[in-house]
Amino acid sequence: MHQPPANGYDLLDSGRGRKLERFGAVTLVRPCPAAVWEPRLPPASWEKADASFDREDGHAWTVRNRLPESWTITVEGVMFKIATTDFGHLGIFPEQQDAWRRIRETVQGRKSASVLNLFAYSGGATIAAAQGGASVCHLDASRGMVARARENAALNRLTNHPIRWIVEDVTKFLNREIRRGTRYDAVILDPPSFGRGKSGEVYKIETGLAGTLKQCFSLLSDKPLFVMLSCHTPAFTPLILRNLLLSAAGKTGATESGEMTLKGGAAVLPVPSGTWACWSTP
């Protein structure tokens, strides 16, 4: 049986509103509105993909080769359980892998660092922080995604690591932590364009993010490491994220921002896949 390379993700090609990706030994075609250029590979290469996902005629997968119900891959040192969903997602956002490496390396420099991960999805940043030795509070409003993140932690042999698993509305949780006087050395957040809390609370990034960031900065310790913000909302450019961080910080610090990208080999065009910004202490 063919063994996939150690890096479990690879962008093989993109163009005409689609992307051709490898997840372990499985190749998939999924929509990619940002890919407005022409594909590099011939159509025959795309047609060999194990499955493709289409949003235009209903959310549906077309399967060429039978897919496993779920499978595991390792990306940037983090092992994930992934599976196809009705929305085309798989339980991993590979464009975050540069952030995982940065998180792991940064917290390694602070003994007993504490990290808060909000809108934490399947736990890539949580696991990276834990691998760096930090204690982590992982929060997501989806009980199913928190369960998946716990599975991923177990895959990475972190079952007994100090990780708090919270299913809660972000605003309610942050207000409670502020009242308790809890402090964190670092905060990570990847808010959705639109989301609902476990009790139906509505979160809209346009009206909610500025307030969320102010709450996050109020929870930082006396010697904070960073606040790392990312999002997939098209209108939120790197400059907008940077300005939001600066507005919320109210203290000295350095800021950086940029695009997250999906990457492949040297001949493969990178695909923009969201934006990021980071505030850190000098």
Coordinates of C-alpha atoms in Angstrom, one line a residue:
M1 CA 0.0 0.0 0.0
H2 CA 1.3 3.5 -0.9
Q3 CA 2.4 5.4 2.2
P4 CA 1.7 9.1 2.2
P5 CA 4.6 11.6 2.9
A6 CA 5.2 12.8 6.4
N7 CA 3.6 16.1 5.6
G8 CA 0.0 15.0 5.3
Y9 CA -1.2 18.0 3.2
D10 CA -0.2 19.3 -0.2
L11 CA -1.8 21.8 -2.6
L12 CA -1.4 20.1 -6.0
D13 CA -2.9 22.7 -8.2
S14 CA -5.6 25.4 -8.4
G15 CA -7.5 27.5 -10.9
R16 CA -10.9 28.2 -12.4
G17 CA -12.4 28.5 -8.9
R18 CA -11.2 25.2 -7.7
K19 CA -8.3 23.6 -5.8
L20 CA -6.8 20.2 -6.1
E21 CA -5.5 19.0 -2.7
R22 CA -3.9 15.9 -1.1
F23 CA -4.8 14.9 2.4
G24 CA -2.7 11.9 3.2
A25 CA -3.3 9.4 0.4
V26 CA -6.6 11.0 -0.6
T27 CA -6.8 13.6 -3.3
L28 CA -9.8 16.0 -3.4
V29 CA -11.2 18.8 -5.5
R30 CA -13.0 21.6 -3.7
P31 CA -14.3 25.1 -4.5
C32 CA -11.8 28.0 -4.2
P33 CA -13.3 31.3 -5.4
A34 CA -9.9 33.0 -5.0
A35 CA -8.3 30.8 -7.7
V36 CA -9.2 33.0 -10.7
W37 CA -6.2 31.9 -12.8
E38 CA -5.8 28.9 -15.1
P39 CA -4.8 25.5 -13.6
R40 CA -1.2 24.4 -14.1
L41 CA -2.0 20.6 -14.5
P42 CA -4.0 19.1 -17.4
P43 CA -7.7 18.1 -16.9
A44 CA -6.7 14.5 -16.7
S45 CA -4.8 15.1 -13.4
W46 CA -7.9 16.7 -11.8
E47 CA -10.1 13.9 -13.1
K48 CA -8.0 11.4 -11.2
A49 CA -9.0 12.9 -7.8
D50 CA -10.7 10.5 -5.4
A51 CA -13.7 12.9 -4.9
S52 CA -14.9 16.4 -5.6
F53 CA -17.2 18.8 -3.8
D54 CA -19.7 21.1 -5.6
R55 CA -21.7 24.0 -4.1
E56 CA -23.4 25.1 -7.2
D57 CA -25.9 22.3 -7.6
G58 CA -26.4 21.7 -3.9
H59 CA -23.7 20.8 -1.4
A60 CA -22.7 17.4 -2.7
W61 CA -19.6 15.1 -3.1
T62 CA -19.0 13.2 -6.3
V63 CA -16.9 10.2 -5.3
R64 CA -14.6 8.5 -7.9
N65 CA -12.8 6.2 -5.5
R66 CA -14.4 5.1 -2.3
L67 CA -13.3 7.2 0.6
P68 CA -12.6 6.0 4.2
E69 CA -15.2 7.1 6.7
S70 CA -12.4 9.0 8.4
W71 CA -8.6 9.0 8.3
T72 CA -5.6 10.6 10.0
I73 CA -3.0 13.0 8.7
T74 CA -0.1 14.9 10.3
V75 CA 0.4 18.6 9.3
E76 CA 3.2 20.7 10.9
G77 CA 3.7 18.1 13.6
V78 CA 0.0 18.0 14.5
M79 CA -2.0 14.8 13.9
F80 CA -5.7 15.2 12.9
K81 CA -8.7 12.9 12.4
I82 CA -10.4 14.2 9.2
A83 CA -13.6 13.2 7.4
T84 CA -15.7 14.7 4.6
T85 CA -18.8 16.7 5.7
D86 CA -21.9 18.1 4.0
F87 CA -20.3 21.5 3.9
G88 CA -17.1 20.4 2.1
H89 CA -15.0 20.9 5.2
L90 CA -12.7 18.1 6.6
G91 CA -11.9 19.1 10.1
I92 CA -8.6 20.9 9.3
F93 CA -7.6 24.3 7.9
P94 CA -4.0 23.7 6.5
E95 CA -3.5 27.4 5.9
Q96 CA -3.1 27.7 9.7
Q97 CA 0.0 25.5 9.8
D98 CA 2.5 28.5 9.9
A99 CA 0.6 29.8 13.0
W100 CA 0.8 26.4 14.7
R101 CA 4.6 26.4 14.3
R102 CA 4.8 29.9 15.7
I103 CA 2.6 29.2 18.6
R104 CA 4.5 26.1 19.6
E105 CA 7.9 27.8 19.3
T106 CA 6.8 30.9 21.2
V107 CA 5.2 29.2 24.2
Q108 CA 8.3 26.9 24.5
G109 CA 10.2 30.0 25.7
R110 CA 7.8 30.6 28.6
K111 CA 7.7 28.1 31.4
S112 CA 4.2 27.1 32.4
A113 CA 2.6 29.4 29.8
S114 CA -1.2 29.6 29.8
V115 CA -3.1 29.9 26.5
L116 CA -6.7 30.7 25.7
N117 CA -8.0 29.4 22.3
L118 CA -11.4 30.8 21.2
F119 CA -13.5 29.6 18.3
A120 CA -11.0 26.7 18.5
Y121 CA -12.5 24.3 15.9
S122 CA -10.7 21.0 15.8
G123 CA -7.8 22.0 18.0
G124 CA -4.8 22.6 15.8
A125 CA -3.7 25.7 17.7
T126 CA -4.6 24.0 21.0
I127 CA -2.4 21.0 20.3
A128 CA 0.5 23.2 19.0
A129 CA 0.4 25.2 22.3
A130 CA 0.2 22.0 24.3
Q131 CA 3.1 20.5 22.4
G132 CA 5.1 23.6 23.4
G133 CA 4.4 22.9 27.0
A134 CA 1.5 25.4 27.7
S135 CA -1.7 24.8 29.6
V136 CA -4.6 25.5 27.3
C137 CA -8.3 26.5 27.6
H138 CA -10.0 25.3 24.4
L139 CA -13.4 26.9 23.7
D140 CA -15.9 26.3 20.9
A141 CA -19.7 26.6 20.7
S142 CA -20.0 23.3 18.9
R143 CA -20.1 20.3 21.1
G144 CA -19.2 18.1 18.2
M145 CA -16.1 20.1 17.3
V146 CA -14.9 20.0 20.9
A147 CA -15.3 16.3 20.9
R148 CA -13.3 16.1 17.6
A149 CA -10.6 18.3 19.2
R150 CA -10.4 16.0 22.2
E151 CA -9.9 13.0 19.8
N152 CA -7.1 14.9 18.1
A153 CA -5.5 15.6 21.4
A154 CA -5.6 11.9 22.1
L155 CA -4.0 11.2 18.7
N156 CA -1.2 13.5 19.7
R157 CA -0.8 11.8 23.1
L158 CA -2.0 14.8 25.0
T159 CA -4.9 13.1 26.9
N160 CA -3.4 13.9 30.2
H161 CA -2.0 17.3 29.3
P162 CA -3.6 20.3 31.2
I163 CA -6.3 21.3 28.6
R164 CA -9.7 22.6 29.6
W165 CA -12.4 21.7 27.1
I166 CA -15.3 24.3 27.1
V167 CA -18.5 24.3 25.1
E168 CA -19.8 27.8 25.5
D169 CA -20.7 31.1 23.9
V170 CA -17.5 33.1 23.7
T171 CA -18.9 36.4 25.0
K172 CA -20.5 34.8 28.1
F173 CA -17.3 32.8 28.8
L174 CA -15.1 35.8 28.5
N175 CA -17.3 37.9 30.8
R176 CA -17.2 35.1 33.4
E177 CA -13.4 34.8 33.2
I178 CA -13.0 38.6 33.6
R179 CA -15.2 38.5 36.7
R180 CA -13.1 35.6 38.1
G181 CA -9.8 37.5 37.5
T182 CA -8.4 34.7 35.3
R183 CA -5.3 35.6 33.3
Y184 CA -3.7 34.1 30.2
D185 CA -0.3 34.6 28.7
A186 CA -1.6 34.3 25.2
V187 CA -4.9 34.4 23.3
I188 CA -5.7 32.8 20.0
L189 CA -8.9 33.4 18.1
D190 CA -10.3 32.6 14.7
P191 CA -13.9 34.0 14.7
P192 CA -16.5 33.0 12.1
S193 CA -18.3 35.5 9.9
F194 CA -21.5 34.3 11.5
G195 CA -22.0 31.8 14.3
R196 CA -24.3 30.6 17.0
G197 CA -23.6 29.8 20.6
K198 CA -24.7 26.6 22.2
S199 CA -27.9 28.3 23.4
G200 CA -28.6 30.0 20.1
E201 CA -26.6 33.2 20.8
V202 CA -25.7 35.0 17.5
Y203 CA -22.2 36.1 16.7
K204 CA -21.5 38.4 13.8
I205 CA -17.9 39.3 13.2
E206 CA -18.7 42.9 12.0
T207 CA -20.4 43.8 15.2
G208 CA -18.8 41.4 17.7
L209 CA -15.1 41.2 17.1
A210 CA -14.0 44.6 18.4
G211 CA -15.7 43.8 21.7
T212 CA -14.3 40.3 21.8
L213 CA -10.8 41.6 21.4
K214 CA -11.2 44.1 24.2
Q215 CA -12.3 41.3 26.4
C216 CA -9.3 39.2 25.4
F217 CA -6.8 42.0 26.1
S218 CA -8.3 42.5 29.6
L219 CA -7.5 38.8 30.3
L220 CA -3.8 39.0 29.5
S221 CA -1.2 38.4 32.2
D222 CA 1.3 41.1 33.4
K223 CA 3.8 39.6 30.9
P224 CA 1.8 38.5 27.9
L225 CA 3.2 36.7 24.9
F226 CA 0.8 37.5 22.1
V227 CA -2.8 37.8 20.8
M228 CA -3.1 36.0 17.5
L229 CA -6.1 36.7 15.4
S230 CA -7.1 35.1 12.1
C231 CA -10.3 35.0 10.0
H232 CA -11.8 33.8 6.7
T233 CA -14.2 36.7 6.2
P234 CA -13.3 38.1 2.8
A235 CA -13.8 41.8 3.7
F236 CA -11.5 41.6 6.7
T237 CA -8.1 42.4 5.2
P238 CA -4.8 42.1 7.1
L239 CA -4.8 45.8 7.7
I240 CA -8.3 45.7 9.2
L241 CA -7.2 42.9 11.5
R242 CA -4.1 44.9 12.5
N243 CA -6.2 48.0 13.2
L244 CA -8.6 46.0 15.3
L245 CA -5.8 44.7 17.4
L246 CA -4.2 48.1 17.9
S247 CA -7.5 49.6 18.8
A248 CA -8.2 46.9 21.4
A249 CA -4.7 46.7 22.8
G250 CA -4.5 50.0 24.6
K251 CA -0.9 49.2 25.4
T252 CA 2.5 49.1 23.8
G253 CA 3.3 46.2 21.6
A254 CA 4.3 45.1 18.1
T255 CA 1.8 44.1 15.4
E256 CA 2.2 42.1 12.3
S257 CA -0.4 41.0 9.7
G258 CA -0.6 39.1 6.4
E259 CA -2.5 36.5 4.3
M260 CA -2.8 32.9 5.2
T261 CA -2.1 30.7 2.2
L262 CA -2.4 27.1 1.1
K263 CA 0.9 25.9 -0.3
G264 CA 2.3 23.2 -2.5
G265 CA 5.5 22.5 -4.3
A266 CA 7.8 25.2 -5.9
A267 CA 5.8 25.2 -9.1
V268 CA 2.4 25.5 -7.5
L269 CA 0.8 28.9 -7.0
P270 CA -0.1 29.6 -3.4
V271 CA -3.7 30.2 -2.7
P272 CA -4.9 33.1 -0.4
S273 CA -7.1 31.5 2.3
G274 CA -7.8 34.1 4.9
T275 CA -6.0 36.7 6.9
W276 CA -4.1 37.0 10.2
A277 CA -2.6 39.5 12.5
C278 CA -0.6 39.2 15.7
W279 CA 0.1 41.5 18.6
S280 CA 3.0 40.7 20.8
T281 CA 5.2 42.3 23.4
P282 CA 8.6 43.7 22.4

